[in-house]
PDB file of C-alpha atoms in Angstrom:
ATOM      1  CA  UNK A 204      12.007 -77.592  76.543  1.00 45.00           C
ATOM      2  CA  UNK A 205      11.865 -77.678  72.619  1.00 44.00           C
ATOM      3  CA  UNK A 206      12.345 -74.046  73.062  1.00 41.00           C
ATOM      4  CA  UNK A 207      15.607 -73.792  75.035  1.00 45.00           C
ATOM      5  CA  UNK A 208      16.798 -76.594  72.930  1.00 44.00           C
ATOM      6  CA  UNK A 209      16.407 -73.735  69.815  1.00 40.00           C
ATOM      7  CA  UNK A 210      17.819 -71.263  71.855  1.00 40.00           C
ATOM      8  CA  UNK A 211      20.931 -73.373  72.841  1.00 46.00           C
ATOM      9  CA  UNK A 212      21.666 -74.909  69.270  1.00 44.00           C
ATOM     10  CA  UNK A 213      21.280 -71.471  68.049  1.00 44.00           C
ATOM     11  CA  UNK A 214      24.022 -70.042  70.960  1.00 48.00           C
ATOM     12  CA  UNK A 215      26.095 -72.866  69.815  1.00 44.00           C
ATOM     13  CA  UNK A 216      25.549 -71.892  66.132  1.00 46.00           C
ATOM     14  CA  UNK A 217      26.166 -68.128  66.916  1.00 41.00           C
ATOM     15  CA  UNK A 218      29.482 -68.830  68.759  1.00 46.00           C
ATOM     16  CA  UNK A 219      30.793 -71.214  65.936  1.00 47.00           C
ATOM     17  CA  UNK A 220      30.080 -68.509  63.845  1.00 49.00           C
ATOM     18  CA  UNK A 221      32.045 -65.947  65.656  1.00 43.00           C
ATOM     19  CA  UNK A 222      34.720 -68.519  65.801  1.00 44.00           C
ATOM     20  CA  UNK A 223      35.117 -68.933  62.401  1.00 44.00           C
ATOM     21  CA  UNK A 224      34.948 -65.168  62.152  1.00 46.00           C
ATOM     22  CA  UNK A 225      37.816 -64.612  64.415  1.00 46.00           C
ATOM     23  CA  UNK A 226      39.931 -67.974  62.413  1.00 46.00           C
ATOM     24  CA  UNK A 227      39.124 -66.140  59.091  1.00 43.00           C
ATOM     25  CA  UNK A 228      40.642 -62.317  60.210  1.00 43.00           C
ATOM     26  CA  UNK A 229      43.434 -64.662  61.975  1.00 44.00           C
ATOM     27  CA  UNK A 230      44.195 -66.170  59.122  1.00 41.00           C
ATOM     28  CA  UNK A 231      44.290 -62.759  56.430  1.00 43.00           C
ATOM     29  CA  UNK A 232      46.444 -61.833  58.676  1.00 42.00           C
ATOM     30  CA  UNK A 233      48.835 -64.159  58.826  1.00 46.00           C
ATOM     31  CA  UNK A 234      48.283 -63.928  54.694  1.00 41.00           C
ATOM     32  CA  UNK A 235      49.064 -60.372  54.712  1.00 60.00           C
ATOM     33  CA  UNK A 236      52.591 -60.955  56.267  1.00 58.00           C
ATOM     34  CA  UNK A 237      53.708 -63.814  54.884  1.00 72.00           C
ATOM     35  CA  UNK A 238      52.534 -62.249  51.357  1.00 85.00           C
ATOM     36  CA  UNK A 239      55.495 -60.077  51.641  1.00 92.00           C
ATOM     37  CA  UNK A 240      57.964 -60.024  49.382  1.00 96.00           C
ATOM     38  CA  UNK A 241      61.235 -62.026  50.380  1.00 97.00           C
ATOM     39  CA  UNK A 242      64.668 -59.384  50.005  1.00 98.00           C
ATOM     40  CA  UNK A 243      67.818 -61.780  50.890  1.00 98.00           C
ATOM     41  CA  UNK A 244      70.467 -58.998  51.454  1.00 98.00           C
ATOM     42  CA  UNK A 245      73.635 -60.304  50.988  1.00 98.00           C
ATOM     43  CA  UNK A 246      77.086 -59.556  52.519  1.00 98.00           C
ATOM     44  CA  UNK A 247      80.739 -60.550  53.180  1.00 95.00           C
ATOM     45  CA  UNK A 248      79.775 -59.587  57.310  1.00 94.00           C
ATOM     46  CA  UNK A 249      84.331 -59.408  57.674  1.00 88.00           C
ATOM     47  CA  UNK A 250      84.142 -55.569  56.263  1.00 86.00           C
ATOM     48  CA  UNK A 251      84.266 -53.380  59.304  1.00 87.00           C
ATOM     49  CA  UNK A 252      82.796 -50.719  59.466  1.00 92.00           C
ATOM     50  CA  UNK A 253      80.601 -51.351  56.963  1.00 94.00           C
ATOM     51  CA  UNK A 254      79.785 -55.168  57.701  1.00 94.00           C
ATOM     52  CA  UNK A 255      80.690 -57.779  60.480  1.00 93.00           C
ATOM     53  CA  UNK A 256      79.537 -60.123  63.316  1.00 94.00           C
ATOM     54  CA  UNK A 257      79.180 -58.501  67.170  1.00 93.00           C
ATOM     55  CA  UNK A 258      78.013 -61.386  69.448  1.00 94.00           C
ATOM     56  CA  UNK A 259      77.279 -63.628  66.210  1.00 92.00           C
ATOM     57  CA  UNK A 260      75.064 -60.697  64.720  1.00 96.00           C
ATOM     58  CA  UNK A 261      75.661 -58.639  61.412  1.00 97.00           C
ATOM     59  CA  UNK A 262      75.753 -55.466  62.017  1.00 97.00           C
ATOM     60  CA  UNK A 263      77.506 -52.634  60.316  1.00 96.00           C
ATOM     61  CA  UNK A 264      76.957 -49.095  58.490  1.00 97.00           C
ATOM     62  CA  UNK A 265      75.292 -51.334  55.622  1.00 98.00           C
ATOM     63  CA  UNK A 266      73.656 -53.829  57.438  1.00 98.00           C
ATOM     64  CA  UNK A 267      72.058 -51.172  59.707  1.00 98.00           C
ATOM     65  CA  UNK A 268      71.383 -49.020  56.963  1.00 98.00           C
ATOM     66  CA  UNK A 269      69.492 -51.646  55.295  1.00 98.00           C
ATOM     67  CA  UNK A 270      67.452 -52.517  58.282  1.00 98.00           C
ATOM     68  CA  UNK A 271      66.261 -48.838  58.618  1.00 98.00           C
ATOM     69  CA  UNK A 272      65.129 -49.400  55.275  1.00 98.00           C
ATOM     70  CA  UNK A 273      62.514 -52.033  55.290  1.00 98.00           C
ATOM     71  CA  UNK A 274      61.759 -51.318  59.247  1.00 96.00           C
ATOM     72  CA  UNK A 275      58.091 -51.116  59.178  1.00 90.00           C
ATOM     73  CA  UNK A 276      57.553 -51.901  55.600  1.00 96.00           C
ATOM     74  CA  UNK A 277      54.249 -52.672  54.204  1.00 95.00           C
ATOM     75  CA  UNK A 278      55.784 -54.331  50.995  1.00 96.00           C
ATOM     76  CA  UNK A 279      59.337 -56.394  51.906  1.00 98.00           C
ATOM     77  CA  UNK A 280      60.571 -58.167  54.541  1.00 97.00           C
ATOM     78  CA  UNK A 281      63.962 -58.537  54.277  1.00 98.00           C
ATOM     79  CA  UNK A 282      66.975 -61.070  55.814  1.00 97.00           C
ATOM     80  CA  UNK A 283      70.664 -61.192  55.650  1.00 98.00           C
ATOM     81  CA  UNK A 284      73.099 -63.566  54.052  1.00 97.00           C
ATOM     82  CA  UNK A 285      76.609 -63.671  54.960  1.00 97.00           C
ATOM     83  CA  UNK A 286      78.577 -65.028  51.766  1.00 96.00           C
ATOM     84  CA  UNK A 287      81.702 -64.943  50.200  1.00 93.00           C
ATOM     85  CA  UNK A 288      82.720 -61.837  48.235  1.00 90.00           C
ATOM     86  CA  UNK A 289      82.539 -63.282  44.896  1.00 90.00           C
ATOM     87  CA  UNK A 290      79.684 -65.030  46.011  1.00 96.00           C
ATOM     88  CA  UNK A 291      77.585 -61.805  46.046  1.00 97.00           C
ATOM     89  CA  UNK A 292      77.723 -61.468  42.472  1.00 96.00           C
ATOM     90  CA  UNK A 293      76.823 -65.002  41.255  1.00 97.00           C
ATOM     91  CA  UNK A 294      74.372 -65.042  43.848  1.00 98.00           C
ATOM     92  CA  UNK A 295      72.894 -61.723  42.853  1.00 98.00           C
ATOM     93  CA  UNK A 296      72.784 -63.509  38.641  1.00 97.00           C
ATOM     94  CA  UNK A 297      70.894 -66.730  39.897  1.00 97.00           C
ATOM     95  CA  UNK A 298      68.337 -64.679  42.040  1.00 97.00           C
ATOM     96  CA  UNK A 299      69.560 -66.140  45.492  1.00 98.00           C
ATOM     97  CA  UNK A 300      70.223 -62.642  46.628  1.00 98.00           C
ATOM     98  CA  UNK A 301      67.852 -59.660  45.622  1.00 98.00           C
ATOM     99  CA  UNK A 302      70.152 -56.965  47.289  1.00 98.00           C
ATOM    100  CA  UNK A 303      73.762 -56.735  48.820  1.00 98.00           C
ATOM    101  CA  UNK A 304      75.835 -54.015  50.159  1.00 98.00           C
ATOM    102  CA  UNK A 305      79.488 -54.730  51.333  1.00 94.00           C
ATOM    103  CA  UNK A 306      81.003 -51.033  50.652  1.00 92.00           C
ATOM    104  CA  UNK A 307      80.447 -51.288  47.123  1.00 94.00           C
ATOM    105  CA  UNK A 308      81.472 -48.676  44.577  1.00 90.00           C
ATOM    106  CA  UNK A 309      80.880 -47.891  41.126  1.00 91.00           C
ATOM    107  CA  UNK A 310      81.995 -49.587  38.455  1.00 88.00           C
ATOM    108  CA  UNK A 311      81.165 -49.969  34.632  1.00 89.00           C
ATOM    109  CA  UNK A 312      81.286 -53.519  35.193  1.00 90.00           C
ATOM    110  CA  UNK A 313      78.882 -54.163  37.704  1.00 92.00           C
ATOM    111  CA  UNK A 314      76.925 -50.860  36.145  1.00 94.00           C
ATOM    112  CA  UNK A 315      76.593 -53.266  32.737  1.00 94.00           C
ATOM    113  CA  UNK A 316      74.736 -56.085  35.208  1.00 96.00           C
ATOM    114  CA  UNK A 317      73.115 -54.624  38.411  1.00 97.00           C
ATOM    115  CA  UNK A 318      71.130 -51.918  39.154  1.00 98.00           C
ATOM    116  CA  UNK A 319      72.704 -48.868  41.812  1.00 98.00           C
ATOM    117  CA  UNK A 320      70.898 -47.462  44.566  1.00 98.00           C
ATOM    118  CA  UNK A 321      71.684 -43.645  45.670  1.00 98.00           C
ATOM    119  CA  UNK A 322      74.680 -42.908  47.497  1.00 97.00           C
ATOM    120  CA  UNK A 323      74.542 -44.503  50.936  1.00 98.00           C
ATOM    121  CA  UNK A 324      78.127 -42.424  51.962  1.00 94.00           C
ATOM    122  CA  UNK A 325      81.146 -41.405  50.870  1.00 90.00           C
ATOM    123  CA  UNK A 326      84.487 -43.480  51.515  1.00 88.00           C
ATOM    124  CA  UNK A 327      87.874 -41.336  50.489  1.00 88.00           C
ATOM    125  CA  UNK A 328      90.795 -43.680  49.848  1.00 89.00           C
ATOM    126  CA  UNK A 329      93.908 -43.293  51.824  1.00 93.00           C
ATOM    127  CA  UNK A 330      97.542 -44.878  50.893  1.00 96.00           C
ATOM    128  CA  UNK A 331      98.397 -47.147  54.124  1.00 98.00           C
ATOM    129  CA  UNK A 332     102.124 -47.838  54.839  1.00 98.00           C
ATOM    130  CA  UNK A 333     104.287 -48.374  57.596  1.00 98.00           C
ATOM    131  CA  UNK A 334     105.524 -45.832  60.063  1.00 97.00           C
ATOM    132  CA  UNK A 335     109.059 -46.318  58.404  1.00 97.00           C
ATOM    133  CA  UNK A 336     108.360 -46.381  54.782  1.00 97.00           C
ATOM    134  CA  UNK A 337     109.693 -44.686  52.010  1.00 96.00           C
ATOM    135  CA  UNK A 338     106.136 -43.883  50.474  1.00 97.00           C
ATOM    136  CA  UNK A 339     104.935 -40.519  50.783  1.00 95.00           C
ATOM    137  CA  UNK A 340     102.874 -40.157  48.183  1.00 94.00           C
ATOM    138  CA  UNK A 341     101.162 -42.505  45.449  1.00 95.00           C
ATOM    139  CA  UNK A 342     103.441 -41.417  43.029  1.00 94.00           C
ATOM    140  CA  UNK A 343     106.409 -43.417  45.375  1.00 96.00           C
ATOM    141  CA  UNK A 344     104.344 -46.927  44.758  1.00 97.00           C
ATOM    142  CA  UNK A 345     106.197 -48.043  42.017  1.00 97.00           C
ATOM    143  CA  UNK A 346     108.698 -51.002  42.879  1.00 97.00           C
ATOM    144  CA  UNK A 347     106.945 -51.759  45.742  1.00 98.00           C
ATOM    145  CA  UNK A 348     104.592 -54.456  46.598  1.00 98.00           C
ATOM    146  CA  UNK A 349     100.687 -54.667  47.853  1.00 98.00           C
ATOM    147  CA  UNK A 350      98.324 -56.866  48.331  1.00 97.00           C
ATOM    148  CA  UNK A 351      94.532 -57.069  46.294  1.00 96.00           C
ATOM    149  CA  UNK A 352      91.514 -58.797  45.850  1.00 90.00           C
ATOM    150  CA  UNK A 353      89.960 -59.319  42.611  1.00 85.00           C
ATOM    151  CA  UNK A 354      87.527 -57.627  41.276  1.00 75.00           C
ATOM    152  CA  UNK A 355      88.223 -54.963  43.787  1.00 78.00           C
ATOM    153  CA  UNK A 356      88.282 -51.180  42.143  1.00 77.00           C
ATOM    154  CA  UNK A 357      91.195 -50.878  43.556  1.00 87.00           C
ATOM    155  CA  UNK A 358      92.937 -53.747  41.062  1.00 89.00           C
ATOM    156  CA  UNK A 359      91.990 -51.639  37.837  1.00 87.00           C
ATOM    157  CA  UNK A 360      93.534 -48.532  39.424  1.00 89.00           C
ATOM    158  CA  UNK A 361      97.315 -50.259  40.204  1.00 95.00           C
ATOM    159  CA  UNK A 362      97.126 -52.045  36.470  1.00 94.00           C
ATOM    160  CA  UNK A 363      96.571 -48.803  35.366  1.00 93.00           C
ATOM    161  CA  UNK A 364      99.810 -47.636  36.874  1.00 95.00           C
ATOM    162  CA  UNK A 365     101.557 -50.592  35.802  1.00 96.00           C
ATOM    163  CA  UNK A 366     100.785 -49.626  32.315  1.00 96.00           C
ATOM    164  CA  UNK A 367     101.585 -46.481  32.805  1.00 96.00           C
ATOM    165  CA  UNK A 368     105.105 -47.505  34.360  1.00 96.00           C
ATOM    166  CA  UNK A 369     106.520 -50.164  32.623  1.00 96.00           C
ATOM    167  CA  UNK A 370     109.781 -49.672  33.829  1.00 96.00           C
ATOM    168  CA  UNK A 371     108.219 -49.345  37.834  1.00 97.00           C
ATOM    169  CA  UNK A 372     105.586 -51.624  38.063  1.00 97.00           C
ATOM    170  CA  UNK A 373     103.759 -52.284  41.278  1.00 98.00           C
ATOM    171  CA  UNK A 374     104.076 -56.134  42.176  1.00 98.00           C
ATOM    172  CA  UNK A 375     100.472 -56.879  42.409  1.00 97.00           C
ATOM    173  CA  UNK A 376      99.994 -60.072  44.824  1.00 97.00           C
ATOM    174  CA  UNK A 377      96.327 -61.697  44.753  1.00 96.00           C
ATOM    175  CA  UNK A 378      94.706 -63.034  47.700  1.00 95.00           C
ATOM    176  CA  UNK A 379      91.853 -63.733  49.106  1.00 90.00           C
ATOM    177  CA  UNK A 380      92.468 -62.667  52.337  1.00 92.00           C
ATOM    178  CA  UNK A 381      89.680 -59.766  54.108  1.00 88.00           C
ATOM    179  CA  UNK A 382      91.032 -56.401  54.950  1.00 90.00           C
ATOM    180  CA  UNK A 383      92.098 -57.274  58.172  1.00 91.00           C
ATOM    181  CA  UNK A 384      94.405 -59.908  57.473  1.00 95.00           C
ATOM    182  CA  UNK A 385      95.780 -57.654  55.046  1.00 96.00           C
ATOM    183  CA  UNK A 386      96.497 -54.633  56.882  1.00 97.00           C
ATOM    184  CA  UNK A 387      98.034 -57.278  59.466  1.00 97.00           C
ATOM    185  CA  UNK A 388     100.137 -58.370  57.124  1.00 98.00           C
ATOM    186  CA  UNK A 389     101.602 -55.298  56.318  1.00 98.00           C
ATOM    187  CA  UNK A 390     101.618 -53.697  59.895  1.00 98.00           C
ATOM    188  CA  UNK A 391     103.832 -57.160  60.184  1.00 98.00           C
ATOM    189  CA  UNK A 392     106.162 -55.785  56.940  1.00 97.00           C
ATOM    190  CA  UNK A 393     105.277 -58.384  54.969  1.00 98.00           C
ATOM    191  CA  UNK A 394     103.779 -56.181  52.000  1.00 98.00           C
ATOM    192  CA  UNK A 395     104.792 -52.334  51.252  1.00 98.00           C
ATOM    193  CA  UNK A 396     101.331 -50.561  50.729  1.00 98.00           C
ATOM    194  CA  UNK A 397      97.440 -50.872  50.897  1.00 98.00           C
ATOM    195  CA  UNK A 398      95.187 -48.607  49.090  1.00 96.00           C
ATOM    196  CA  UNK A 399      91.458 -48.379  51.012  1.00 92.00           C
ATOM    197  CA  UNK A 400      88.519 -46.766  51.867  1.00 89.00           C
ATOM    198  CA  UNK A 401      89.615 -44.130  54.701  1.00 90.00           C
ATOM    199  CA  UNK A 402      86.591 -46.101  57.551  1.00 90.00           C
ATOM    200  CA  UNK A 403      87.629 -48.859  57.264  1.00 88.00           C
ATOM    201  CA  UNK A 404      91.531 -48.770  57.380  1.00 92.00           C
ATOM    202  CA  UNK A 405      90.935 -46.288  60.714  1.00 89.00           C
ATOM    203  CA  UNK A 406      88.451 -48.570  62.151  1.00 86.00           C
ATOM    204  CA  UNK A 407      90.554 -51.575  61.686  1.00 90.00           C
ATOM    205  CA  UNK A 408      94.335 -49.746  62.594  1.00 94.00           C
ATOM    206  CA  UNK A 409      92.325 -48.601  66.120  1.00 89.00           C
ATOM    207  CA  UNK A 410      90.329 -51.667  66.835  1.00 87.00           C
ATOM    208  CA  UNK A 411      93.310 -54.566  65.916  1.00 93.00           C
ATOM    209  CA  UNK A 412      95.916 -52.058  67.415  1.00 96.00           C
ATOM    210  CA  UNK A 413      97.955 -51.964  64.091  1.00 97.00           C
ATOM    211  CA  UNK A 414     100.422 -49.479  65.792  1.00 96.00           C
ATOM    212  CA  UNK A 415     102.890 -49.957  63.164  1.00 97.00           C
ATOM    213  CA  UNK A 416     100.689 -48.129  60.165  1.00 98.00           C
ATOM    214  CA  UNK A 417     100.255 -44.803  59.108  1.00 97.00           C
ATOM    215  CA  UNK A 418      97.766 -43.585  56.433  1.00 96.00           C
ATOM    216  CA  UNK A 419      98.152 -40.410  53.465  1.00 96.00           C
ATOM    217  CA  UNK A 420      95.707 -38.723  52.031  1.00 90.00           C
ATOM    218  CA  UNK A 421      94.715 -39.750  48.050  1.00 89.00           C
ATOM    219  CA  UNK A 422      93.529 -36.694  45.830  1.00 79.00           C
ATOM    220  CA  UNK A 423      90.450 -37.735  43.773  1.00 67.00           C
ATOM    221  CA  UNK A 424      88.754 -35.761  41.379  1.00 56.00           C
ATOM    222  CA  UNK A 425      85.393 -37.697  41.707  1.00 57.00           C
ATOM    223  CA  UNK A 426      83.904 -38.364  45.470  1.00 62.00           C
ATOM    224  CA  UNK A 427      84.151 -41.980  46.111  1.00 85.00           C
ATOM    225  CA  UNK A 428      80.630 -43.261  47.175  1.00 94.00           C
ATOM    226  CA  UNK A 429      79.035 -46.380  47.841  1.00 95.00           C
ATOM    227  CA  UNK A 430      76.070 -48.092  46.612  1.00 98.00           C
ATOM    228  CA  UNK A 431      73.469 -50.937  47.544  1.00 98.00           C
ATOM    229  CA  UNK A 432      73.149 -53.235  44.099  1.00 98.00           C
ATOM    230  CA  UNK A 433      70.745 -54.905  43.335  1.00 98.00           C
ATOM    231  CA  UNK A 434      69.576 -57.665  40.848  1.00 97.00           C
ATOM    232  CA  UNK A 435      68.763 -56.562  36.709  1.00 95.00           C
ATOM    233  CA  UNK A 436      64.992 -57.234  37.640  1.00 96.00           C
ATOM    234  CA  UNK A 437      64.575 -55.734  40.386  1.00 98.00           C
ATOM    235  CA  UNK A 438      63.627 -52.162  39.706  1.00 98.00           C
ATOM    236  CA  UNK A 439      60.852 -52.099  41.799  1.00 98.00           C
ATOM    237  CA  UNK A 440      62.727 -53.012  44.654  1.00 98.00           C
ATOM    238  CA  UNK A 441      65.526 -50.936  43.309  1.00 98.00           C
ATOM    239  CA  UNK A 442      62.354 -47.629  43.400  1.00 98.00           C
ATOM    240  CA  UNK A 443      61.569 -48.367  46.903  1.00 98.00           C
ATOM    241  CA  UNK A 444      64.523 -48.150  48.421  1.00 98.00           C
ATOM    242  CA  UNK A 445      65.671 -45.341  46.779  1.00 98.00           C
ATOM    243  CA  UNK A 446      62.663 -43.503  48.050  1.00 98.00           C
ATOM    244  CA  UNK A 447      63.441 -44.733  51.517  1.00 98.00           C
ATOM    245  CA  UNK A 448      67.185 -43.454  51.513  1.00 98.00           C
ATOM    246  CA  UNK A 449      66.147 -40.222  50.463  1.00 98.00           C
ATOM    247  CA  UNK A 450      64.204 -40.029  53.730  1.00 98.00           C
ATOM    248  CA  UNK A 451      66.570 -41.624  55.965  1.00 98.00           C
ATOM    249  CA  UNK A 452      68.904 -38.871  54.560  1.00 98.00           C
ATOM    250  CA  UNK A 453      66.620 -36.021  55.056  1.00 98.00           C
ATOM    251  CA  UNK A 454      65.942 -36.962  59.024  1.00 97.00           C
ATOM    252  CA  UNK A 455      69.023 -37.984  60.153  1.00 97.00           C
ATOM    253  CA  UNK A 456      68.797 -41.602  60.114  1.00 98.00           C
ATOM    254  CA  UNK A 457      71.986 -41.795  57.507  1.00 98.00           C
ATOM    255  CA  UNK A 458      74.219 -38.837  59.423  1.00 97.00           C
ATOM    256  CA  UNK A 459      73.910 -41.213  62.554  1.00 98.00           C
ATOM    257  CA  UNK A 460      74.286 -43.993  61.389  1.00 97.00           C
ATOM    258  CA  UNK A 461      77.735 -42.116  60.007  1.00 95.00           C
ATOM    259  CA  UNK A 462      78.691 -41.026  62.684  1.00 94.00           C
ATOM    260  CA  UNK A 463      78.608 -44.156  64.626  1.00 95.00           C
ATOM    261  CA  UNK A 464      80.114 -46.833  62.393  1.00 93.00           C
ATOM    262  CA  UNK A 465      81.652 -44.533  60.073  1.00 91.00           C
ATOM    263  CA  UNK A 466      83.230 -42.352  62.733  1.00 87.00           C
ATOM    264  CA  UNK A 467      82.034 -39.217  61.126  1.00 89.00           C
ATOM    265  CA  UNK A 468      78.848 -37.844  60.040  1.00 92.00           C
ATOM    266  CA  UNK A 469      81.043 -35.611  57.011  1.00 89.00           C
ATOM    267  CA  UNK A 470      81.136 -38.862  54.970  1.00 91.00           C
ATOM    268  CA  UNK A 471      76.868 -38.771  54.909  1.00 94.00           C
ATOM    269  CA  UNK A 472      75.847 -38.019  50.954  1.00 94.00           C
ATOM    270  CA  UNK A 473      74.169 -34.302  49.962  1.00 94.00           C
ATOM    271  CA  UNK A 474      70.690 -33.911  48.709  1.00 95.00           C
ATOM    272  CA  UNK A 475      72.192 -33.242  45.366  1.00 95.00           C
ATOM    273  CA  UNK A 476      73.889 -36.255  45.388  1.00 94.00           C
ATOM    274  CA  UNK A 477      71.167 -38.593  45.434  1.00 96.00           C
ATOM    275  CA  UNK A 478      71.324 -40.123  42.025  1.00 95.00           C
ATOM    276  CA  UNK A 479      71.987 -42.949  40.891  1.00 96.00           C
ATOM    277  CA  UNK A 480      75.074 -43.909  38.782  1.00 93.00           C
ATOM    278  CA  UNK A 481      75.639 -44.843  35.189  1.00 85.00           C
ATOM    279  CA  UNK A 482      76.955 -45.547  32.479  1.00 80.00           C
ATOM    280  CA  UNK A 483      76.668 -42.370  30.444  1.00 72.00           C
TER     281      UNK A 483
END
């Protein structure tokens, strides 16, 4: 009797023990993933192609790209934050956001306060006007009226002409109106011209049936790309990723991902292009 009462209490003991066992790997494990590091990808999510809601999801050629990203990684986990444009930046300066990517270019501005990922693709600008306008080229702009966004690139390029032309100056009206609205605006003839990314003015002309528009081809000497930013401190995040595009570009990932929200897998980066951008 004493005997099967040491057997049984030591049963009892044994199974306790591989209980707590079992609790213990639980437990690491749950460690292990929630002792990733937080990425809070921010984005304006009203930027089609690049970012927007489908069936209250963001999706996009940003928002995907990012997801291929940190799919499977060891390191980051990463979420997205739908914000205001401007918010981006002061979000980006207060640490709220460790990442965004809204179709962002270059600038020496943001250059001076974020770090640049490599190329995710290349967006050519295009002059939109309507079907009946008297603009056939950029250098017709002058005396004729458009709407921008600040701190869009496309606000230091038409001051620039204004200085330039004194005597023709583009009337420069400021909103804060998306893309959408503003292409509807001027499919409706309420503005004269729109300069944009190339995607994004075909994507939204097709999908809002802007029948009214027509787009010209803009000569640049530099190809336009766009960039993930990120945060002054976050180089290590900044590393990563970088590492990551370069592989997404080398098996396809990027060319699709092109293709299908970009409408064309000619706007994917080259090998050699896969540097990021400075100041120098």
């Amino acid at each position: 009797m004493k005997l099967r009462k040491i057997f049984g209490i030591a049963g009892l003991a044994l199974a306790a023990g591989f209980a707590l066992s079992a609790c213990s790997s639980q437990s690491n494990s749950n460690t292990d993933d929630s002792a990733k590091e937080k990425v809070v990808f921010a984005t304006v999510g009203t930027t089609a192609p690049f970012s927007y809601e489908e069936d209250s999801e963001l999706t996009g050629f940003d928002v995907e790209l990012a997801r291929a990203v940190f799919e499977e990684s060891d390191k980051y986990e990463v979420s997205f934050q739908k914000t205001a444009w401007s918010s981006i930046f002061t979000g980006l300066d207060s640490d709220k956001y460790q990442m965004a990517g809204n179709n962002l270019s270059f600038t020496e501005e943001r250059a001076a306060k974020y770090l640049y990922s490599y190329p995710l693709g290349a967006t050519p600008s295009v002059l939109t006007v309507t079907k009946d306008s008297d603009i056939d080229s950029y250098e017709d702009i002058g005396g004729h009226s458009t709407q921008v966004v600040q701190g869009n690139t496309t606000v230091t390029q038409l001051e620039e002409y204004n200085e330039e032309h004194p005597d023709n100056e583009v009337e420069l009206n400021y909103t804060d109106e998306n893309i959408t609205q503003i292409l509807t605006n001027l499919n409706e003839g309420k503005y004269d011209f729109k300069i944009f990314d190339a995607p994004t003015v075909n994507a939204i002309i097709k999908n809002q049936n802007l029948n009214n528009l027509k787009t010209i081809e803009l000569e640049s000497s530099e190809q336009p790309f766009i960039y993930f930013i990120f945060g002054q401190d976050q180089e290590d995040l900044q590393k990563f990723v970088n590492g990551r595009i370069k592989e997404l570009l080398e098996d396809g990932t990027i060319a699709q991902l092109a293709e299908e929200y970009l409408g064309s897998a000619d706007y994917v980066p080259a090998a050699s292009d896969l540097k990021v951008p400075s100041l120098d």
